[in-house]
């Protein structure tokens, strides 16, 4: 495939990517951060897949079922037609808990005629490190490893499993199902049982969507993005993933390949702010509890990222046996950036905590825990804001005084003061206000470059950076302030190419960036809208939306020339920015279901 033409399915425990031809080519089980059981995405020969193969006479189309994370791929040759409906079960039990097993169900619905297809069932457990063996066990196929780390997988179906294993042609005479499970099933599986799980999962997603704030424009794009963000949330801990994949390159053939199956405090905080604004308050509360859980001690430093269960060590490993997406080496698990110091995370986290206090009810116990976190963050910021860091883009070169990092240190103190006002706590108020003013003056005097007429990437630099476009959004500067207007125009001139934005253009650890970072284009559009250039902003927004894949999904990056999607996929950053930007062009209306308790 020459583009990331995949759909994502998931159940807030794990996720899978299905190609536009119905091929399952990426899935980690039993959870997001586990080893892949299918990884053709990262190696077409070794990675493994679960494919539905038809001859060239069939036309294949794909779409999501309305306002769900259930994917429908339809195959037709005019006379013979069938659908493959892919989903991961998720729905509430009577006791209020959720049924969300590490399973994938592929429900096959006969539409007309007697269509024929073959199945290529080729799991490669543990990232295909060792050989995977498949054995027919009578009512299921067991896939397992013998060497290295033991792992196993189970496939159930109403179709002939010998035909499936042998890749024989199958004639569909009625509805059928596949159930792919990480665990062996203790209850006999059947077509009716799979269909019931489909209906319950469909109802769950439609109910979830019904509680999402509606907008007068771009409603479908906002809803799809919200469903993507929900799909990237890990219900067990409250963590939010940056993306569902690892090692999809920012540029084909380069080494900018990272594992994004972790919870970045920055990304997750921005996601939760957006989700709360869409009416999904429970998601915000779950994430805040995740933060409380990973900061047990008052003097414990906050990392920039954690594992989905709060793991603190995310050691990076290279999988040399995999060729990488389109031969882009290396394939990585883990992420060495977890040890980096990035001072901007404190402000972004504080913004979410402030929103929680300001808009939603909190228990006394929860408020006391969060207030402890707030005071701890203020202490860390006070001790570190004057120090250089790696910045929002996680540059692996020398530390610098990045303007965005300083801005978010100011945000941290500003929001801490406001949280204290909400709680009517006068503690350290005068001192905190003095600290806020000190940081503000430092940015105002040192972040601005008079020659360039813009706030630049770091103190003393002439290089521009898209992150400075967020200065207005965080309340540091007014939209009509001449400095902000000038920064927007200068940044657009320097970093915008054919309607797409660079993060920055100066050299980093891997040379000069060669692809567009999707969220940065949304930031420019948002900024242009706010300084009054609304028509231009809308034109750019509509153009950018046209670069999504066939299902409206975005990755991390876009190629300037071909408009091909690049980088990890689907990217939470890109979709949260889409929602925020689309909201500018529309008025939100809260549905009555928003006020009901969230599933």
Coordinates of C-alpha atoms in Angstrom, one line a residue:
X1 CA 0.0 0.0 0.0
X2 CA 1.3 3.4 -1.0
X3 CA -0.5 5.2 1.8
X4 CA -1.7 4.5 5.3
X5 CA -5.1 3.4 4.0
X6 CA -6.1 1.6 7.2
X7 CA -9.0 1.7 9.6
X8 CA -8.6 1.3 13.3
X9 CA -10.8 -0.9 15.5
X10 CA -10.4 -1.2 19.2
X11 CA -12.0 -1.6 22.6
X12 CA -10.0 0.6 24.9
X13 CA -7.7 -2.4 25.7
X14 CA -6.0 -2.9 22.4
X15 CA -6.5 -2.0 18.7
X16 CA -6.0 -3.4 15.2
X17 CA -5.4 -1.9 11.8
X18 CA -7.4 -3.2 8.8
X19 CA -6.4 -2.3 5.3
X20 CA -8.8 -0.9 2.7
X21 CA -8.8 -4.4 1.2
X22 CA -9.8 -6.1 4.5
X23 CA -6.4 -7.3 5.5
X24 CA -5.6 -7.3 9.2
X25 CA -2.0 -6.1 9.3
X26 CA -1.3 -4.7 12.7
X27 CA -2.4 -5.9 16.2
X28 CA -0.8 -6.2 19.6
X29 CA -2.4 -8.5 22.1
X30 CA -3.5 -8.7 24.9
X31 CA -3.0 -4.9 25.1
X32 CA -1.7 -1.9 23.2
X33 CA 1.8 -2.2 24.5
X34 CA 2.1 -6.0 24.0
X35 CA 4.1 -7.7 21.3
X36 CA 2.5 -7.7 17.9
X37 CA 0.7 -10.8 16.7
X38 CA 0.2 -9.3 13.2
X39 CA 2.8 -6.9 11.9
X40 CA 2.8 -6.9 8.1
X41 CA 2.7 -3.2 8.5
X42 CA 6.3 -3.3 9.5
X43 CA 7.5 -6.2 7.3
X44 CA 5.5 -7.4 4.3
X45 CA 7.2 -10.8 4.3
X46 CA 7.8 -11.6 8.0
X47 CA 5.2 -9.6 9.8
X48 CA 2.1 -11.7 9.4
X49 CA -1.5 -10.9 8.4
X50 CA -5.1 -12.1 8.4
X51 CA -6.4 -11.5 4.8
X52 CA -9.6 -12.0 2.9
X53 CA -8.5 -12.6 -0.7
X54 CA -10.8 -12.3 -3.7
X55 CA -10.1 -12.2 -7.4
X56 CA -9.8 -9.1 -9.5
X57 CA -13.5 -9.1 -10.5
X58 CA -14.4 -7.9 -7.0
X59 CA -14.7 -4.2 -6.1
X60 CA -13.8 -3.5 -2.5
X61 CA -15.2 -0.5 -0.6
X62 CA -14.8 0.4 3.1
X63 CA -16.5 2.6 5.7
X64 CA -17.2 2.8 9.4
X65 CA -20.7 1.9 10.6
X66 CA -22.4 5.2 11.5
X67 CA -20.7 6.8 14.6
X68 CA -19.0 3.6 15.7
X69 CA -15.5 2.1 15.7
X70 CA -16.8 -0.9 13.8
X71 CA -15.4 -1.2 10.3
X72 CA -17.3 -2.6 7.3
X73 CA -15.4 -3.8 4.2
X74 CA -17.7 -4.8 1.3
X75 CA -16.7 -7.1 -1.6
X76 CA -18.9 -7.3 -4.7
X77 CA -18.5 -8.4 -8.3
X78 CA -22.0 -7.3 -9.2
X79 CA -23.7 -10.6 -8.7
X80 CA -21.9 -11.9 -5.6
X81 CA -21.5 -9.7 -2.6
X82 CA -20.5 -10.0 1.1
X83 CA -19.3 -7.8 3.9
X84 CA -16.6 -8.3 6.5
X85 CA -17.5 -6.4 9.7
X86 CA -14.5 -6.0 12.0
X87 CA -14.7 -5.0 15.6
X88 CA -13.2 -5.6 19.1
X89 CA -16.0 -6.3 21.6
X90 CA -16.8 -3.6 24.1
X91 CA -20.1 -3.2 26.0
X92 CA -21.3 -2.8 29.6
X93 CA -22.3 -5.7 31.8
X94 CA -25.2 -5.6 34.2
X95 CA -22.9 -4.9 37.1
X96 CA -21.5 -1.7 35.4
X97 CA -18.2 -3.2 34.4
X98 CA -17.2 -3.7 30.8
X99 CA -16.8 -6.7 28.6
X100 CA -13.7 -5.9 26.6
X101 CA -11.7 -9.0 26.0
X102 CA -8.5 -9.1 23.8
X103 CA -10.5 -10.5 20.9
X104 CA -11.2 -9.5 17.3
X105 CA -14.4 -10.6 15.6
X106 CA -14.7 -10.7 11.9
X107 CA -18.4 -11.1 11.1
X108 CA -19.0 -12.1 7.5
X109 CA -22.4 -11.1 6.1
X110 CA -23.7 -12.6 2.9
X111 CA -25.4 -10.0 0.8
X112 CA -26.1 -11.8 -2.5
X113 CA -25.1 -14.8 -4.7
X114 CA -22.4 -17.2 -3.6
X115 CA -19.2 -15.2 -3.3
X116 CA -15.9 -17.0 -3.2
X117 CA -12.8 -16.0 -1.4
X118 CA -9.6 -17.4 0.2
X119 CA -8.3 -16.7 3.7
X120 CA -4.7 -16.1 4.5
X121 CA -4.4 -16.7 8.2
X122 CA -0.8 -16.1 9.1
X123 CA -0.2 -14.8 12.7
X124 CA 3.5 -14.1 13.6
X125 CA 3.6 -13.9 17.4
X126 CA 6.0 -11.8 19.4
X127 CA 6.9 -9.5 16.5
X128 CA 7.8 -12.6 14.4
X129 CA 11.0 -13.1 16.5
X130 CA 10.6 -16.8 16.3
X131 CA 8.5 -19.2 14.1
X132 CA 4.8 -19.4 14.8
X133 CA 3.2 -22.8 14.5
X134 CA -0.5 -23.4 13.7
X135 CA -2.4 -26.5 14.8
X136 CA -6.0 -27.5 14.0
X137 CA -7.5 -28.5 17.4
X138 CA -11.0 -29.6 16.2
X139 CA -13.0 -26.5 17.0
X140 CA -10.2 -23.9 16.8
X141 CA -6.8 -23.2 15.4
X142 CA -4.1 -22.7 18.0
X143 CA -1.1 -20.6 17.0
X144 CA 1.9 -20.7 19.3
X145 CA 5.7 -20.3 19.6
X146 CA 8.2 -23.0 20.7
X147 CA 11.4 -21.0 20.8
X148 CA 12.0 -17.8 22.7
X149 CA 9.2 -16.2 24.6
X150 CA 6.1 -18.5 24.6
X151 CA 2.9 -17.0 23.3
X152 CA -0.3 -18.3 21.8
X153 CA -3.4 -17.2 19.9
X154 CA -6.8 -18.9 19.2
X155 CA -9.0 -18.7 16.1
X156 CA -12.6 -19.9 16.1
X157 CA -14.9 -19.9 13.1
X158 CA -18.1 -21.2 11.6
X159 CA -16.2 -21.9 8.4
X160 CA -14.1 -24.9 7.8
X161 CA -10.9 -24.3 9.7
X162 CA -8.9 -26.8 7.6
X163 CA -9.8 -24.8 4.5
X164 CA -8.7 -21.6 6.3
X165 CA -5.4 -23.2 7.3
X166 CA -4.7 -24.5 3.8
X167 CA -5.8 -21.4 2.0
X168 CA -8.5 -23.2 0.1
X169 CA -11.2 -21.3 -1.8
X170 CA -14.4 -20.9 0.3
X171 CA -17.9 -20.5 -1.1
X172 CA -20.0 -18.3 1.2
X173 CA -23.6 -19.7 1.4
X174 CA -24.7 -17.8 4.6
X175 CA -23.4 -15.6 7.3
X176 CA -20.2 -16.6 9.1
X177 CA -17.7 -15.4 11.7
X178 CA -14.1 -15.5 12.8
X179 CA -13.2 -14.9 16.5
X180 CA -9.6 -14.3 17.1
X181 CA -8.8 -14.5 20.8
X182 CA -5.7 -14.1 22.9
X183 CA -7.2 -16.6 25.4
X184 CA -8.7 -20.0 24.8
X185 CA -12.5 -19.8 25.1
X186 CA -14.3 -21.7 27.9
X187 CA -17.7 -21.4 26.3
X188 CA -18.6 -22.8 22.9
X189 CA -18.4 -20.1 20.2
X190 CA -21.2 -19.7 17.6
X191 CA -22.4 -17.4 14.9
X192 CA -25.3 -16.2 17.1
X193 CA -22.9 -15.4 20.0
X194 CA -20.7 -13.3 17.7
X195 CA -23.7 -11.5 16.2
X196 CA -24.9 -10.7 19.7
X197 CA -21.5 -9.2 20.6
X198 CA -21.6 -7.2 17.4
X199 CA -25.0 -5.7 18.2
X200 CA -24.0 -4.9 21.8
X201 CA -20.7 -3.3 20.7
X202 CA -22.6 -1.3 18.0
X203 CA -25.0 -0.1 20.7
X204 CA -22.2 0.9 23.0
X205 CA -20.4 3.0 20.4
X206 CA -23.7 4.7 19.2
X207 CA -24.5 5.5 22.8
X208 CA -21.1 7.0 23.4
X209 CA -21.3 9.1 20.2
X210 CA -24.8 10.3 21.3
X211 CA -23.2 11.9 24.4
X212 CA -20.7 13.8 22.3
X213 CA -21.2 17.6 21.9
X214 CA -22.5 18.4 18.4
X215 CA -21.3 21.1 16.1
X216 CA -23.0 23.0 13.3
X217 CA -20.1 22.4 10.9
X218 CA -17.7 19.5 10.4
X219 CA -19.8 17.3 12.6
X220 CA -18.7 14.1 10.9
X221 CA -15.0 15.0 11.0
X222 CA -15.2 15.9 14.7
X223 CA -17.1 12.7 15.5
X224 CA -14.6 10.5 13.7
X225 CA -11.7 12.2 15.4
X226 CA -13.4 11.8 18.8
X227 CA -13.9 8.1 18.2
X228 CA -10.3 7.8 17.3
X229 CA -9.2 9.5 20.5
X230 CA -11.5 7.2 22.5
X231 CA -10.0 4.2 20.7
X232 CA -6.6 5.3 21.9
X233 CA -7.6 5.4 25.5
X234 CA -6.6 2.6 27.9
X235 CA -9.6 2.1 30.2
X236 CA -7.8 0.0 32.8
X237 CA -5.5 2.9 33.9
X238 CA -6.9 6.0 32.3
X239 CA -3.8 6.5 30.1
X240 CA -4.1 7.8 26.6
X241 CA -1.8 6.6 23.8
X242 CA 0.0 8.9 21.3
X243 CA -0.8 6.4 18.6
X244 CA -1.5 2.7 18.1
X245 CA 1.7 1.9 16.2
X246 CA 5.5 1.8 16.4
X247 CA 8.2 2.7 13.9
X248 CA 6.1 4.2 11.1
X249 CA 8.6 6.7 9.7
X250 CA 8.2 10.5 9.5
X251 CA 9.9 10.2 6.1
X252 CA 10.3 7.0 4.0
X253 CA 13.8 5.6 4.3
X254 CA 14.9 7.8 7.2
X255 CA 15.5 6.8 10.9
X256 CA 12.9 9.0 12.5
X257 CA 11.0 5.9 13.6
X258 CA 9.6 5.8 17.2
X259 CA 7.4 3.7 19.3
X260 CA 4.3 5.7 20.2
X261 CA 2.3 3.1 22.2
X262 CA 2.9 5.0 25.4
X263 CA 1.2 7.8 27.3
X264 CA 2.9 11.2 26.8
X265 CA 1.8 13.6 29.5
X266 CA 1.6 16.4 26.9
X267 CA -0.3 14.5 24.3
X268 CA -2.7 12.9 26.7
X269 CA -3.4 16.1 28.6
X270 CA -4.3 17.8 25.3
X271 CA -6.5 14.9 24.4
X272 CA -8.3 14.9 27.7
X273 CA -8.9 18.7 27.5
X274 CA -10.6 18.2 24.1
X275 CA -12.6 15.1 25.3
X276 CA -13.9 16.9 28.3
X277 CA -14.9 19.8 26.0
X278 CA -16.9 17.3 24.0
X279 CA -18.8 16.2 27.1
X280 CA -16.8 13.1 28.0
X281 CA -16.0 14.0 31.6
X282 CA -15.3 10.5 32.7
X283 CA -12.3 10.2 30.4
X284 CA -10.9 13.4 32.0
X285 CA -11.4 12.0 35.5
X286 CA -9.8 8.6 34.6
X287 CA -6.7 10.4 33.2
X288 CA -6.4 12.6 36.3
X289 CA -6.5 9.5 38.5
X290 CA -3.8 8.0 36.3
X291 CA -1.6 11.1 37.1
X292 CA -2.3 10.8 40.8
X293 CA -1.4 7.1 40.7
X294 CA 2.0 7.7 39.0
X295 CA 3.0 10.5 41.3
X296 CA 2.8 8.8 44.7
X297 CA 5.5 10.8 46.5
X298 CA 5.5 14.6 46.9
X299 CA 9.1 14.9 45.7
X300 CA 8.9 12.6 42.8
X301 CA 9.7 14.1 39.4
X302 CA 7.2 13.8 36.6
X303 CA 8.5 12.0 33.5
X304 CA 7.4 13.2 30.0
X305 CA 5.9 9.8 29.3
X306 CA 4.9 6.5 30.9
X307 CA 3.8 3.0 30.0
X308 CA 0.1 2.5 29.7
X309 CA 0.0 0.9 33.2
X310 CA 2.3 3.6 34.6
X311 CA 5.6 1.9 33.9
X312 CA 8.5 4.3 34.3
X313 CA 11.2 2.4 32.5
X314 CA 10.6 2.3 28.7
X315 CA 14.0 1.0 27.5
X316 CA 14.4 1.2 23.8
X317 CA 15.2 -1.9 21.7
X318 CA 15.8 -2.4 18.0
X319 CA 14.1 -5.3 16.2
X320 CA 16.7 -6.0 13.6
X321 CA 14.9 -8.9 12.0
X322 CA 12.1 -6.7 10.7
X323 CA 12.7 -4.6 7.6
X324 CA 10.5 -1.7 8.7
X325 CA 7.6 0.1 6.9
X326 CA 8.7 0.4 3.3
X327 CA 12.2 -0.7 4.4
X328 CA 12.5 2.2 6.7
X329 CA 14.9 1.1 9.5
X330 CA 15.0 0.6 12.4
X331 CA 11.9 -0.9 14.0
X332 CA 11.9 0.1 17.7
X333 CA 10.1 -1.0 20.9
X334 CA 10.3 1.2 23.9
X335 CA 11.3 4.9 23.7
X336 CA 14.5 6.4 25.0
X337 CA 12.9 9.8 25.2
X338 CA 11.4 8.8 28.5
X339 CA 14.5 10.0 30.3
X340 CA 14.4 13.5 28.7
X341 CA 13.6 16.7 30.5
X342 CA 10.9 18.7 28.9
X343 CA 9.6 21.6 31.1
X344 CA 6.5 22.2 29.0
X345 CA 4.7 19.1 30.4
X346 CA 4.0 20.9 33.7
X347 CA 1.9 23.6 32.2
X348 CA -0.1 21.3 29.9
X349 CA -0.9 19.1 32.9
X350 CA -1.8 22.0 35.1
X351 CA -4.2 23.3 32.4
X352 CA -6.1 20.0 32.6
X353 CA -6.2 20.0 36.4
X354 CA -7.5 23.6 36.3
X355 CA -10.2 22.7 33.8
X356 CA -11.2 19.8 36.1
X357 CA -11.5 22.1 39.1
X358 CA -13.2 24.9 37.2
X359 CA -15.8 23.0 35.3
X360 CA -16.5 19.7 37.0
X361 CA -17.3 18.4 40.5
X362 CA -14.5 16.7 42.4
X363 CA -14.6 14.8 45.6
X364 CA -12.9 16.2 48.7
X365 CA -10.3 13.4 48.6
X366 CA -9.7 13.8 44.9
X367 CA -9.4 17.6 45.3
X368 CA -6.8 17.2 48.1
X369 CA -4.7 14.8 46.0
X370 CA -4.8 17.1 43.0
X371 CA -4.0 20.1 45.2
X372 CA -0.9 18.2 46.3
X373 CA 0.0 17.6 42.7
X374 CA -0.5 21.3 41.9
X375 CA 1.8 22.4 44.7
X376 CA 4.4 19.8 43.7
X377 CA 4.4 21.0 40.1
X378 CA 4.8 24.7 41.2
X379 CA 7.8 23.6 43.2
X380 CA 9.3 21.8 40.3
X381 CA 8.7 24.7 37.9
X382 CA 10.2 27.2 40.3
X383 CA 13.3 25.1 40.5
X384 CA 13.7 24.3 36.8
X385 CA 12.0 27.0 34.6
X386 CA 15.3 28.9 34.1
X387 CA 17.1 25.7 32.9
X388 CA 17.4 24.6 29.3
X389 CA 15.6 21.4 28.2
X390 CA 14.9 19.2 25.2
X391 CA 11.7 21.0 24.2
X392 CA 8.3 19.8 22.8
X393 CA 10.0 18.1 19.8
X394 CA 12.2 15.9 21.9
X395 CA 15.4 16.9 20.2
X396 CA 18.2 14.6 21.2
X397 CA 20.9 17.2 20.8
X398 CA 21.9 19.8 23.4
X399 CA 19.4 21.4 25.8
X400 CA 18.2 24.9 24.9
X401 CA 16.0 27.6 26.3
X402 CA 13.0 26.8 24.2
X403 CA 10.3 29.5 24.1
X404 CA 7.5 26.9 24.2
X405 CA 9.0 25.3 27.3
X406 CA 9.1 28.7 29.0
X407 CA 5.6 29.5 27.9
X408 CA 4.2 26.4 29.5
X409 CA 6.2 27.1 32.7
X410 CA 4.3 30.4 32.8
X411 CA 1.0 28.5 32.1
X412 CA 1.8 26.1 35.1
X413 CA 2.1 29.0 37.5
X414 CA -0.8 31.0 36.0
X415 CA -3.2 28.0 36.3
X416 CA -1.9 27.1 39.8
X417 CA -2.9 30.6 40.9
X418 CA -6.3 30.2 39.3
X419 CA -6.8 26.8 40.9
X420 CA -6.0 28.3 44.3
X421 CA -8.7 31.0 43.6
X422 CA -11.2 28.2 42.7
X423 CA -10.4 26.4 46.0
X424 CA -10.2 29.7 47.9
X425 CA -6.7 28.9 49.0
X426 CA -4.6 32.0 49.6
X427 CA -1.4 29.9 50.1
X428 CA 1.7 31.4 48.5
X429 CA -0.5 33.6 46.4
X430 CA 1.8 36.7 46.4
X431 CA 4.9 34.6 45.8
X432 CA 3.2 32.6 43.0
X433 CA 2.1 35.9 41.3
X434 CA 5.6 37.3 41.5
X435 CA 7.0 34.1 39.9
X436 CA 4.4 34.3 37.1
X437 CA 5.4 37.9 36.4
X438 CA 9.1 36.9 36.4
X439 CA 8.6 34.2 33.8
X440 CA 6.3 36.4 31.7
X441 CA 8.9 39.1 31.5
X442 CA 11.7 36.6 30.7
X443 CA 9.7 35.3 27.7
X444 CA 8.6 38.8 26.6
X445 CA 12.2 40.1 26.6
X446 CA 14.2 37.0 25.5
X447 CA 11.8 35.0 23.4
X448 CA 11.1 37.9 20.9
X449 CA 13.5 38.5 18.1
X450 CA 13.3 42.1 16.9
X451 CA 15.0 41.4 13.6
X452 CA 12.7 38.5 12.7
X453 CA 9.7 40.3 14.3
X454 CA 8.5 37.1 15.9
X455 CA 8.8 34.9 18.9
X456 CA 11.4 32.3 17.8
X457 CA 12.3 28.7 18.7
X458 CA 14.6 29.4 21.6
X459 CA 16.3 32.4 23.2
X460 CA 18.8 34.1 20.9
X461 CA 17.7 32.2 17.9
X462 CA 16.4 33.4 14.5
X463 CA 14.8 30.0 13.8
X464 CA 11.0 29.9 13.9
X465 CA 9.0 27.1 15.4
X466 CA 5.3 26.3 15.0
X467 CA 4.8 25.8 18.7
X468 CA 4.9 29.6 19.3
X469 CA 1.5 29.7 17.5
X470 CA 0.1 28.4 20.7
X471 CA 1.0 31.5 22.8
X472 CA -2.4 33.0 22.2
X473 CA -4.3 29.8 22.9
X474 CA -2.6 29.5 26.4
X475 CA -3.5 33.1 27.2
X476 CA 0.0 34.6 27.2
X477 CA -0.9 37.1 24.5
X478 CA -4.0 38.5 22.8
X479 CA -4.9 37.5 19.3
X480 CA -4.8 41.1 18.1
X481 CA -1.5 41.9 19.8
X482 CA 0.9 43.1 17.1
X483 CA 3.6 40.7 18.3
X484 CA 1.3 37.7 17.9
X485 CA 0.0 38.8 14.5
X486 CA 3.6 39.3 13.4
X487 CA 4.7 35.9 14.8
X488 CA 1.8 34.2 12.9
X489 CA 2.8 35.9 9.6
X490 CA 6.5 35.3 10.0
X491 CA 6.0 31.6 11.0
X492 CA 3.7 31.1 8.0
X493 CA 6.2 32.6 5.6
X494 CA 9.1 30.5 6.9
X495 CA 7.5 27.2 7.7
X496 CA 4.4 26.8 5.4
X497 CA 4.8 25.1 2.1
X498 CA 1.9 24.4 -0.2
X499 CA -0.6 24.7 2.7
X500 CA 1.4 22.4 5.0
X501 CA 3.6 23.2 7.9
X502 CA 7.1 22.2 9.1
X503 CA 7.5 22.0 12.8
X504 CA 10.8 23.9 12.3
X505 CA 13.3 23.9 9.4
X506 CA 16.6 24.2 11.3
X507 CA 18.8 21.0 11.5
X508 CA 18.2 18.6 14.3
X509 CA 19.9 15.3 15.3
X510 CA 18.9 13.7 11.9
X511 CA 19.4 16.7 9.6
X512 CA 16.7 18.9 8.2
X513 CA 13.0 17.8 8.5
X514 CA 11.5 16.8 5.2
X515 CA 7.8 16.1 6.0
X516 CA 5.0 18.2 7.4
X517 CA 3.9 17.7 11.0
X518 CA 0.2 17.5 10.8
X519 CA -0.7 19.2 14.0
X520 CA 1.3 22.2 13.1
X521 CA -0.8 22.9 10.1
X522 CA -3.9 22.9 12.3
X523 CA -2.1 25.3 14.7
X524 CA -1.5 27.7 11.8
X525 CA -5.1 27.5 10.6
X526 CA -6.3 28.1 14.2
X527 CA -4.0 31.2 14.5
X528 CA -5.0 32.7 11.2
X529 CA -8.7 32.3 12.2
X530 CA -8.0 34.1 15.5
X531 CA -6.2 37.0 13.9
X532 CA -9.1 37.6 11.6
X533 CA -8.1 35.8 8.4
X534 CA -11.1 33.5 8.6
X535 CA -11.7 32.9 4.9
X536 CA -8.1 31.9 4.3
X537 CA -8.1 29.7 7.4
X538 CA -11.2 27.8 6.3
X539 CA -9.8 27.2 2.8
X540 CA -6.6 25.8 4.3
X541 CA -8.6 23.7 6.7
X542 CA -10.8 22.2 3.9
X543 CA -7.6 21.5 1.9
X544 CA -6.0 19.7 4.9
X545 CA -9.0 17.6 5.5
X546 CA -8.8 16.3 1.9
X547 CA -5.4 14.8 2.8
X548 CA -6.9 12.3 5.3
X549 CA -7.1 8.7 4.2
X550 CA -10.3 7.2 2.8
X551 CA -11.8 6.9 6.3
X552 CA -11.0 10.5 7.5
X553 CA -8.0 9.3 9.6
X554 CA -4.7 11.1 10.0
X555 CA -1.2 10.0 10.9
X556 CA 1.6 12.2 12.4
X557 CA 3.0 13.6 9.2
X558 CA 2.2 14.3 5.6
X559 CA 4.6 14.3 2.7
X560 CA 4.8 17.8 1.1
X561 CA 4.9 16.6 -2.5
X562 CA 2.7 13.5 -2.6
X563 CA 0.4 14.3 0.4
X564 CA 1.0 10.7 1.5
X565 CA 0.4 10.0 5.2
X566 CA 3.5 9.3 7.2
X567 CA 4.4 8.6 10.8
X568 CA 2.6 6.7 13.5
X569 CA -1.1 6.1 13.0
X570 CA -3.7 7.1 13.8
X571 CA -2.1 10.0 15.7
X572 CA -3.9 11.4 18.7
X573 CA -2.1 14.8 18.3
X574 CA -3.5 15.2 14.8
X575 CA -7.1 14.3 15.7
X576 CA -7.3 16.5 18.8
X577 CA -6.0 19.4 16.8
X578 CA -8.6 18.7 14.1
X579 CA -11.4 18.9 16.7
X580 CA -10.1 22.1 18.2
X581 CA -9.7 23.8 14.8
X582 CA -13.1 22.6 13.5
X583 CA -14.8 24.0 16.6
X584 CA -13.6 27.5 15.5
X585 CA -15.8 27.3 12.5
X586 CA -18.8 26.1 14.4
X587 CA -21.0 26.5 17.4
X588 CA -21.2 23.6 19.8
X589 CA -24.5 22.2 21.1
X590 CA -24.5 19.8 24.0
X591 CA -26.7 16.7 23.6
X592 CA -29.0 15.8 26.4
X593 CA -27.2 12.5 26.8
X594 CA -24.1 14.4 27.9
X595 CA -25.7 14.9 31.3
X596 CA -26.1 11.2 31.8
X597 CA -23.5 9.2 33.5
X598 CA -20.9 8.0 31.0
X599 CA -20.5 4.3 30.1

